[in-house]
Coordinates of C-alpha atoms and ligand atoms in Angstrom, one line a residue:
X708 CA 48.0 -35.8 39.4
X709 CA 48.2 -32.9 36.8
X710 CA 50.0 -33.5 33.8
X711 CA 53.1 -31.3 33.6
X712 CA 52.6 -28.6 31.3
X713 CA 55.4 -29.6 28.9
X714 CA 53.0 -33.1 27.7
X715 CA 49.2 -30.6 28.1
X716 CA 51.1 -27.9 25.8
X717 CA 52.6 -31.0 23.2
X718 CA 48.7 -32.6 23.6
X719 CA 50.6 -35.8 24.5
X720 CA 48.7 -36.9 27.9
X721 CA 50.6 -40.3 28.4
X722 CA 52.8 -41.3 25.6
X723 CA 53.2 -45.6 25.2
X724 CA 55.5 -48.0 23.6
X725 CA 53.5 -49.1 20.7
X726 CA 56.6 -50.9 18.6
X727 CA 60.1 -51.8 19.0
X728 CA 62.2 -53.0 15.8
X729 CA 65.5 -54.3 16.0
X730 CA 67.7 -53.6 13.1
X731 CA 70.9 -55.7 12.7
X732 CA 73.1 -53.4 10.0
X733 CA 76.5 -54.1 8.1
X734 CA 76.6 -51.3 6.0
X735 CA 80.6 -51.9 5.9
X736 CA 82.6 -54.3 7.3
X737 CA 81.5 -54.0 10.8
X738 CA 77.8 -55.5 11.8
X739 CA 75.5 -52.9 14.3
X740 CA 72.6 -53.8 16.3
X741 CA 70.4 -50.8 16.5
X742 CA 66.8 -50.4 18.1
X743 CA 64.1 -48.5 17.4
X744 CA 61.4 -47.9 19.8
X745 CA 58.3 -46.1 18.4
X746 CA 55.3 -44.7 21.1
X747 CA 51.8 -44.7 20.1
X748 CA 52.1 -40.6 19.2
X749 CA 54.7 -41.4 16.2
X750 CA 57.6 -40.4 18.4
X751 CA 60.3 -42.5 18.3
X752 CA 63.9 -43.3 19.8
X753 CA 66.8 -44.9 18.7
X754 CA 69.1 -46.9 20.4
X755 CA 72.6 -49.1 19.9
X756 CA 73.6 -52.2 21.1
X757 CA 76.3 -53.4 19.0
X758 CA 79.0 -56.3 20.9
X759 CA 81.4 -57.2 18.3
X760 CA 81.0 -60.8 17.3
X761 CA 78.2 -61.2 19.2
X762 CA 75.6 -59.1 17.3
X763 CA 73.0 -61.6 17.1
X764 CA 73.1 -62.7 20.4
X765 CA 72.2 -59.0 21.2
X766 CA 69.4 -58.8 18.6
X767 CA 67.8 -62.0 19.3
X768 CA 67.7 -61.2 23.5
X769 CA 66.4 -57.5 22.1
X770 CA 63.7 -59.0 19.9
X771 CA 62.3 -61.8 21.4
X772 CA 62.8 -61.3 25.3
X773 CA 62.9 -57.7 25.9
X774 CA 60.7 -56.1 23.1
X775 CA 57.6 -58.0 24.0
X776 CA 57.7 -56.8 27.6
X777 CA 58.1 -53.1 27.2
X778 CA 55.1 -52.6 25.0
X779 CA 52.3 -50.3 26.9
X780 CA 55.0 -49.0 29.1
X781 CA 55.5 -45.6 29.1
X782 CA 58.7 -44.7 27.3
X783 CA 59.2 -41.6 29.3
X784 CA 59.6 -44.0 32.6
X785 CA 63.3 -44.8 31.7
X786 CA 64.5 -45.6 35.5
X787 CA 61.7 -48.1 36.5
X788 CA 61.9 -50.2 32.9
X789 CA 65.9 -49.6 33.5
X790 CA 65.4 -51.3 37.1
X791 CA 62.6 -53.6 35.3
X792 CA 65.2 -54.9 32.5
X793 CA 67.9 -55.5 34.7
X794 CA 66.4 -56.9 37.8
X795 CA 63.4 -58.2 36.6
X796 CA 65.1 -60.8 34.5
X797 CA 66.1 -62.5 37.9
X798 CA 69.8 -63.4 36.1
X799 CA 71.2 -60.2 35.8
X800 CA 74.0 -58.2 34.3
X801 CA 76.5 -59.7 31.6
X802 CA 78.0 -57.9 28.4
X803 CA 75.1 -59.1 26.6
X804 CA 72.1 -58.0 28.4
X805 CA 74.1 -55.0 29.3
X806 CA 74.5 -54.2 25.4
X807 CA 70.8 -54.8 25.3
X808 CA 69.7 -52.8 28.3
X809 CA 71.9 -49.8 26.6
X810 CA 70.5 -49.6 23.5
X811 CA 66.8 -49.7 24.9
X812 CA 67.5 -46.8 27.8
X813 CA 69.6 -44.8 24.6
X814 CA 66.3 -45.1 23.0
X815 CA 64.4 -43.9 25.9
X816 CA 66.2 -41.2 26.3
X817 CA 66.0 -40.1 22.5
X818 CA 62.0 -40.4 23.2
X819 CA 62.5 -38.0 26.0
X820 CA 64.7 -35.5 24.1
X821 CA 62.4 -35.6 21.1
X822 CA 59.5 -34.9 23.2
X823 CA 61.1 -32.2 25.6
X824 CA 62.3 -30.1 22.6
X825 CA 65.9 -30.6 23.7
X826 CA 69.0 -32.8 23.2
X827 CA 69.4 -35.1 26.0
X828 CA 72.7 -33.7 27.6
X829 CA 70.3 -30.4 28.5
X830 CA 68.2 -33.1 30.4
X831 CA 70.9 -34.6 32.3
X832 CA 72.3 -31.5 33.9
X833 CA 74.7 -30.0 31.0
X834 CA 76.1 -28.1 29.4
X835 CA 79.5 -28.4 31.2
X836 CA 81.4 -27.9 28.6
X837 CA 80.9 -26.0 24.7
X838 CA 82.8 -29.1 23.0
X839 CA 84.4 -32.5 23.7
X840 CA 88.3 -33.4 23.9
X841 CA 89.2 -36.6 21.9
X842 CA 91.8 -38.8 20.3
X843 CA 92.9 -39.8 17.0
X844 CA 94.5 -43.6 16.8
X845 CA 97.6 -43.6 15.0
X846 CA 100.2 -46.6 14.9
X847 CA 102.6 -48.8 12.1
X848 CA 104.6 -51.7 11.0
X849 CA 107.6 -49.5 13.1
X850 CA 108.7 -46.4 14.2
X851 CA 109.2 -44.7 11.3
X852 CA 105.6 -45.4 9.9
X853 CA 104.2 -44.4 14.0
X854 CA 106.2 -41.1 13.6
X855 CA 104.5 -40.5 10.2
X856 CA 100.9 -41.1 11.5
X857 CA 101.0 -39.3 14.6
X858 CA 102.6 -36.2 12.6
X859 CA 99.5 -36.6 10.1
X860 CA 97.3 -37.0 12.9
X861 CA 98.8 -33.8 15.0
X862 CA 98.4 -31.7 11.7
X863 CA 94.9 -32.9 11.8
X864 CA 94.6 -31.0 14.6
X865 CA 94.4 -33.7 17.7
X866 CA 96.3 -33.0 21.3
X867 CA 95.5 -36.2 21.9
X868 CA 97.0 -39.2 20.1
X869 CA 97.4 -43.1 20.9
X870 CA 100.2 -45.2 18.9
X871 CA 100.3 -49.0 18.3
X872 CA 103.3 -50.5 16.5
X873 CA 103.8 -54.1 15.3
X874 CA 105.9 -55.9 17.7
X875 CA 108.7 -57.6 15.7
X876 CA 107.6 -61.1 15.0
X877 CA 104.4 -60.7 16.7
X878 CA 101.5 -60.6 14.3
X879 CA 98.6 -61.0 16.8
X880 CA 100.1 -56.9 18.4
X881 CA 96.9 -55.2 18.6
X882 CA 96.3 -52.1 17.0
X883 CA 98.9 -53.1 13.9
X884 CA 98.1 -56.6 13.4
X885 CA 100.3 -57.8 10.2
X886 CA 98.0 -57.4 7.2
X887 CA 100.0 -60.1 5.7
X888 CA 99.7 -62.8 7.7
X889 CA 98.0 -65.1 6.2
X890 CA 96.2 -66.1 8.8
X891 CA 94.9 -63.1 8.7
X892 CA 93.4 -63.3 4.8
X893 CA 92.1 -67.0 5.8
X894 CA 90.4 -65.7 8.7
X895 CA 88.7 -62.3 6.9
X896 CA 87.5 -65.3 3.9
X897 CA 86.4 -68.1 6.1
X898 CA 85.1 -65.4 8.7
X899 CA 86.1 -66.9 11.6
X900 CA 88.3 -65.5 14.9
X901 CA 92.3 -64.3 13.4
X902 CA 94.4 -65.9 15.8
X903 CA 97.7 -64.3 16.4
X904 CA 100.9 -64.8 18.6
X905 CA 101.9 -62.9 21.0
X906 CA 104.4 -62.5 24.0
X907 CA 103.9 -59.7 26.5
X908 CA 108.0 -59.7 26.7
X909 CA 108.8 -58.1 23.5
X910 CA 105.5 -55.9 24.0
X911 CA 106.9 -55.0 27.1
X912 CA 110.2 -53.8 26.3
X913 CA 109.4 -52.4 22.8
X914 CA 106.5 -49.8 24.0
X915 CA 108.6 -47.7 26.3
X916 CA 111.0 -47.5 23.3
X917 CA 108.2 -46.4 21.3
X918 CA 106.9 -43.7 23.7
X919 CA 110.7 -42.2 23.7
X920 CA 111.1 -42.5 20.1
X921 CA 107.7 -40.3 19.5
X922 CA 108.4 -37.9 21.9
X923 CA 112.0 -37.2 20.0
X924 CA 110.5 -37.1 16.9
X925 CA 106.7 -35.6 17.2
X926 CA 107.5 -33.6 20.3
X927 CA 106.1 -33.0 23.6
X928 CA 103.3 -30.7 22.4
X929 CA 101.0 -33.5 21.9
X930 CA 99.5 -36.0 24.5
X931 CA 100.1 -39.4 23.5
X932 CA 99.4 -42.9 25.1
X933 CA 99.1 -46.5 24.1
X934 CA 96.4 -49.5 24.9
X935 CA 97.9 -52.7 26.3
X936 CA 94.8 -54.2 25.8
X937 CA 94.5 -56.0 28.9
X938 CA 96.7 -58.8 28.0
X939 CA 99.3 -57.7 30.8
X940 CA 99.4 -59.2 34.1
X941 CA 99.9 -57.0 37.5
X942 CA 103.3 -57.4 37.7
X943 CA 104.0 -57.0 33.9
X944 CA 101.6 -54.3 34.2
X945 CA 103.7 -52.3 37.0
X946 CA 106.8 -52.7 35.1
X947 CA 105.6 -51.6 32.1
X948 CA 104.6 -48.6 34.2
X949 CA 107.4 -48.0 36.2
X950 CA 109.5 -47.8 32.3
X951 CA 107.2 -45.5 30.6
X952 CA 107.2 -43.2 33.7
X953 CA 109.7 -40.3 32.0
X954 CA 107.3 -40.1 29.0
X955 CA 104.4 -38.5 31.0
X956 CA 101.7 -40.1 28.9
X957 CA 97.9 -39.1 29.4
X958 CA 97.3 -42.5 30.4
X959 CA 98.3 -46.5 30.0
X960 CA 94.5 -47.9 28.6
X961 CA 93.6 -51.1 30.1
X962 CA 96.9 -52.6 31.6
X963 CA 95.3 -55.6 33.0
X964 CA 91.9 -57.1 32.4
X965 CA 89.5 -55.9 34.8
X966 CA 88.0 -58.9 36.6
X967 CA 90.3 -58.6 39.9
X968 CA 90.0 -55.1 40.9
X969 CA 92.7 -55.4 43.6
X970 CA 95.2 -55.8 41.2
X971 CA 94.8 -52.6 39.8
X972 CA 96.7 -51.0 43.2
X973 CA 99.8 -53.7 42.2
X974 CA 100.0 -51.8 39.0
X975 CA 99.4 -48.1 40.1
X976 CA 103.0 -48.8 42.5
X977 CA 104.8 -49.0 39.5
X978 CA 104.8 -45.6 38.4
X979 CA 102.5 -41.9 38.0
X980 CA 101.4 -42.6 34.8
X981 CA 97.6 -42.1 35.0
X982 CA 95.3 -45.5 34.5
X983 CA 92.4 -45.8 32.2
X984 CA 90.5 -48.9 32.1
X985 CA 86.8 -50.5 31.5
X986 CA 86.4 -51.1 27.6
X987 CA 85.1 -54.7 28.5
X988 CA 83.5 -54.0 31.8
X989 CA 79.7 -54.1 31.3
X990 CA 78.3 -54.0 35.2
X991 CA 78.9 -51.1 37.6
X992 CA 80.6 -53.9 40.3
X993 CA 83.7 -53.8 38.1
X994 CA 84.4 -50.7 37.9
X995 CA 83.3 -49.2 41.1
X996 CA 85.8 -50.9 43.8
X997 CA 88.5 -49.0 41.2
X998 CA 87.0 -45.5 41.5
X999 CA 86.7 -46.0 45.2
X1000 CA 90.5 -47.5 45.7
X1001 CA 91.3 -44.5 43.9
X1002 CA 93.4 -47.3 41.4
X1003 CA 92.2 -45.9 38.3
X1004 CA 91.8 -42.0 36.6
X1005 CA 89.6 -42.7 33.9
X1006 CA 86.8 -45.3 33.3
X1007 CA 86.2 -46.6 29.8
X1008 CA 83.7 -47.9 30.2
X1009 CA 80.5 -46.3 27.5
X1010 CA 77.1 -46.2 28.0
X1011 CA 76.7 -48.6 25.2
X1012 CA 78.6 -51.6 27.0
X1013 CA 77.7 -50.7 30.7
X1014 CA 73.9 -50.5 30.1
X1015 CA 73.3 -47.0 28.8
X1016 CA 73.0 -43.6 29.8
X1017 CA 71.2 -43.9 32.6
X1018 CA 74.0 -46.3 34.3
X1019 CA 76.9 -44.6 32.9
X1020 CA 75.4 -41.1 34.2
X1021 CA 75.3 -42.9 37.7
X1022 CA 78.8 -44.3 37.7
X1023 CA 80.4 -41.0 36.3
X1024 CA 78.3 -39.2 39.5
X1025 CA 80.6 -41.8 41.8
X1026 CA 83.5 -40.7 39.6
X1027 CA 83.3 -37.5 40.5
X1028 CA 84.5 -36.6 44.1
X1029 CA 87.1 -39.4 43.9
X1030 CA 88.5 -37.4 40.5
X1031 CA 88.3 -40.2 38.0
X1032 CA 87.1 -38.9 35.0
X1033 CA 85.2 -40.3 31.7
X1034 CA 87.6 -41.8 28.9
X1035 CA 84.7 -43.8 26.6
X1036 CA 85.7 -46.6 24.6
X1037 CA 84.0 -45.2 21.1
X1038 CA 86.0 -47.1 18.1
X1039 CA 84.7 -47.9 14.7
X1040 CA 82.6 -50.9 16.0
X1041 CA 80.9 -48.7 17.9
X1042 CA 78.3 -46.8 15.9
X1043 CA 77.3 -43.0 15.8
X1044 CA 74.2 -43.8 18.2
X1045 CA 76.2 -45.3 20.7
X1046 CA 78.9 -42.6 19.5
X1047 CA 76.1 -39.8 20.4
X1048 CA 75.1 -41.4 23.7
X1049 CA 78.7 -41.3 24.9
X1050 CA 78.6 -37.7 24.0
X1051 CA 75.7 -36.3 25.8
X1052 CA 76.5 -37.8 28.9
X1053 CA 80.1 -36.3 28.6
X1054 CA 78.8 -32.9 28.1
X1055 CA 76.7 -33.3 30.8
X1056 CA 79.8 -34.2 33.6
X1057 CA 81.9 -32.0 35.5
X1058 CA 84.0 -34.7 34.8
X1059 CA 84.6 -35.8 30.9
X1060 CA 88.1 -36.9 30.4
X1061 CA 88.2 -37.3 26.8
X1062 CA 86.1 -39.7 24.2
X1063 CA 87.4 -42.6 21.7
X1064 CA 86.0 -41.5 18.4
X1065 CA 87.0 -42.4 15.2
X1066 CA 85.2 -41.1 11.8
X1067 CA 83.1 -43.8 11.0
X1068 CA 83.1 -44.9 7.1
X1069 CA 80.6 -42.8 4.7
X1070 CA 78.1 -45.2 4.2
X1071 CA 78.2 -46.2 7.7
X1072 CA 77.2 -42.5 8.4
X1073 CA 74.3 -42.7 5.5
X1074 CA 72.8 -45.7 7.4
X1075 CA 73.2 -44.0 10.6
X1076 CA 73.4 -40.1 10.6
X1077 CA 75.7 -39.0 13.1
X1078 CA 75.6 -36.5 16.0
X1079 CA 79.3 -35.6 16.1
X1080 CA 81.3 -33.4 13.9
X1081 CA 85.0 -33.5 14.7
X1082 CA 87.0 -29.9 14.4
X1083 CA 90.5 -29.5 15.7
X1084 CA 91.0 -32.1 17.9
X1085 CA 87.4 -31.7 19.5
X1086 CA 84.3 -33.3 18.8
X1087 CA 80.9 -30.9 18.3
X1088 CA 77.6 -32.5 19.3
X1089 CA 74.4 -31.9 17.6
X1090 CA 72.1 -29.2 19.5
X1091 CA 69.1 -31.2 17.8
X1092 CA 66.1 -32.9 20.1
X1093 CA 67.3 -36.3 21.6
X1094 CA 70.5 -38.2 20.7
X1095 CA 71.0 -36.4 16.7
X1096 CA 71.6 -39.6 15.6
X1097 CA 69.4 -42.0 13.8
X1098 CA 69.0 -45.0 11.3
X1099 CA 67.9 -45.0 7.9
X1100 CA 66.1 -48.3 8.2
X1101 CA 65.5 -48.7 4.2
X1102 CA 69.3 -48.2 3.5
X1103 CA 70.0 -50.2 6.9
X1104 CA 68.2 -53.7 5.0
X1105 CA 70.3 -53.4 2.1
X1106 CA 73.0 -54.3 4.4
X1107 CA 72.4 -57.7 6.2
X1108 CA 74.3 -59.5 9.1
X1109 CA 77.8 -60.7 8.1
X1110 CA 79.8 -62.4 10.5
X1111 CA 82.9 -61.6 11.8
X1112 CA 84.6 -62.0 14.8
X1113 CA 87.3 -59.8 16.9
X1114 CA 91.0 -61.6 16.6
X1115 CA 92.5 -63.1 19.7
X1116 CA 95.9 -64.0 20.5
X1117 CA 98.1 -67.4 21.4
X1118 CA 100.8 -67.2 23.2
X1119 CA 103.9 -68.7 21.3
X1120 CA 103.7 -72.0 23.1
X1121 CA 100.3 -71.9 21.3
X1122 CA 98.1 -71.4 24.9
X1123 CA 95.0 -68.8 24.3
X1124 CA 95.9 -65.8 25.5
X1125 CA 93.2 -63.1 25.0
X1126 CA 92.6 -60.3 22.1
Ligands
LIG1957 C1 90.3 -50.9 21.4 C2 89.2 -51.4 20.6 O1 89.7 -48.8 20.7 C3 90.2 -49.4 21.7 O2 90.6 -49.0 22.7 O3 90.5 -51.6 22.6 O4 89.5 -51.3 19.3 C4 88.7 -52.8 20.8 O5 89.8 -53.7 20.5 C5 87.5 -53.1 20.0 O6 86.6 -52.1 20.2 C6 86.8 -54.4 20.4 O7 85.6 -54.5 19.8
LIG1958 MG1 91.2 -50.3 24.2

């Protein structure tokens, strides 16, 4: 067969994997698991894997199960050791080997981009779009304090903005967790899981309030929405829709939890509100029955938790004549590679929704150059070959693993609830 002209004209006849490092980072207080996957012609790829609290867990099944077997592959081949890694394993699937999967087919891809001359959204069909729509988080201890950040935030320049307010004795209320609980403090100096009450009730009733509060007070010239974190059930779930309905939020994120797909219809008869949901999925078989049942209008569900670009590509292609579009779960614990991956699939989609960023903290971004620039509410992707993003490995060993764990919640009768 004769070589495509692109490898004759870069001299590179068959590129190989000739190393892959794995590089667990905690640069500030969140740990990342990055890997680095370097070809026999010095080219290399970057990749993230990062599950918060279970970093390690990703690392180890990176470093001792998955690097050994890619070596003398070719890194360009990013399907068949997609197809190898997840069914050659014969137990397949899972948020771990998902993360793992991710960050090895990010890195891939990075190889591909580097080699082709071109960032990787130019190889996956884009550009759709010149820049991407995304969301500032914004929140308080009450109202006041949530009107306060979402003005900052809308001076900032965001159309987009979700709010999270303390629910009154409730110090396990994500997104505004009670800094002084001092659970909290014990939890942060023993580094072990913050465990916090809470009751869906007050949630329940408080967060319409919210929504009408903001919207007298910020306006309607702003989209706004809140996360319920999957901690509701259906029913809860539908309520809490049906009593948010006159708000006309851009979504409700993650009503329910999204094991049952089914329920996701009890919850859509509540109200219009459009449903995003998928954060935790990690396997295509989650989120796919929802796209189909048409239960859902954006899927959360990043490249970096459902087993990279390749996958998430796939599953926003399925998206696409059933009109749900891309929403990507992209907080602070996850990194600017997994950040970029997100990205250039989004610009690459007739249907990008809108992507979670939020700016990661300096010398997070001096471990791992970013490839997003946030201006006005949108995010700007890098132009340069592959992802744009990369790790600094010298500056990434200064910072070893440190544990730390996501909070969950009891409910007040002290039952685990969920985070
Ligand atoms: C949240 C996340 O950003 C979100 O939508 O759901 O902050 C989530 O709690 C963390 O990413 C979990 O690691
Ligand atoms: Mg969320």
């Amino acid at each position: 067969m004769d070589m495509p002209r692109s490898y004759r004209t870069l001299g590179i006849p068959n590129l190989k994997i000739q190393e892959i490092r794995t590089i667990v980072t905690c640069p500030d207080k969140q740990s990342f698991v990055v890997v680095k996957i370097i070809t026999d012609e010095g080219v290399y790829g970057v990749g993230e894997g990062t599950k918060n609290g279970r970093e390690l867990a990703v690392a180890t099944l990176l470093d001792k199960h998955l690097a050994p077997t890619l070596i003398g592959r070719d890194p360009i081949a990013s399907e068949d050791i997609w197809k190898f890694l997840y069914k050659g394993a014969y137990w397949r699937g899972g948020p771990i080997e998902m993360a793992a999967i991710a960050a090895i087919d990010m890195a891939l891809w990075d190889i591909k981009g580097k080699v082709a001359g071109l960032p990787v959204y130019k190889l996956l069909g884009g550009p759709t779009r010149k820049k991407l729509l995304t969301y500032a988080h914004t929140g308080g201890r009450d109202f006041a304090e949530c009107v306060d950040t979402m003005l900052a935030a809308k001076a900032r320049g965001f159309k987009v903005i979700r709010s999270q307010v303390q629910i009154p004795g409730m110090p396990g209320s994500y997104g505004a967790e009670d800094k002084n609980d001092p659970d909290l403090a014990r939890s942060q100096a023993e580094r072990l899981p913050y465990e916090g009450a809470w009751e869906p009730e007050p949630f329940i009733r408080t967060m319409p309030k919210l929504m009408a509060h903001l919207r007298t007070h910020v306006g309607w010239d702003v989209q706004m929405f809140f996360d319920a974190h999957g901690r509701l059930t259906p029913s809860e779930a539908a309520r809490l829709m049906h009593d948010i309905e006159d708000y006309k939020l851009i979504y409700l994120e993650d009503p329910i939890g999204p094991e049952h797909a089914p329920s996701m219809r009890r919850v859509r008869a509540g109200g219009t509100t459009p449903i995003a949901i998928g954060e935790i999925m990690s396997s295509r078989f989650e989120v796919l029955p929802m796209i189909i049942d048409q239960s859902i209008d954006y899927m959360r569900c990043s490249p970096q938790h459902i087993g990279g670009i390749t996958e998430a590509k796939k599953i926003a292609a399925i998206g696409e004549p059933h009109d749900v579009r891309t929403a990507y779960h992209g907080p602070g614990d996850i990194g600017t590679i997994g950040a970029a991956a997100s990205a250039h699939v989004g610009m690459s989609i007739p249907n990008y929704g809108i992507q979670e960023w939020t700016p990661h903290p300096e010398i997070v971004r001096e471990v791992m150059p970013p490839a997003l620039t946030y201006d006005d509410g949108y995010l700007m992707l890098s132009d340069a070959p592959g992802l744009g993003a990369d790790i600094n490995e010298e500056l990434a060993a200064r910072f070893p693993y440190q544990r730390k764990y996501l909070p969950a919640t009891r409910r007040a009768d002290g039952s685990m609830h969920g985070y």
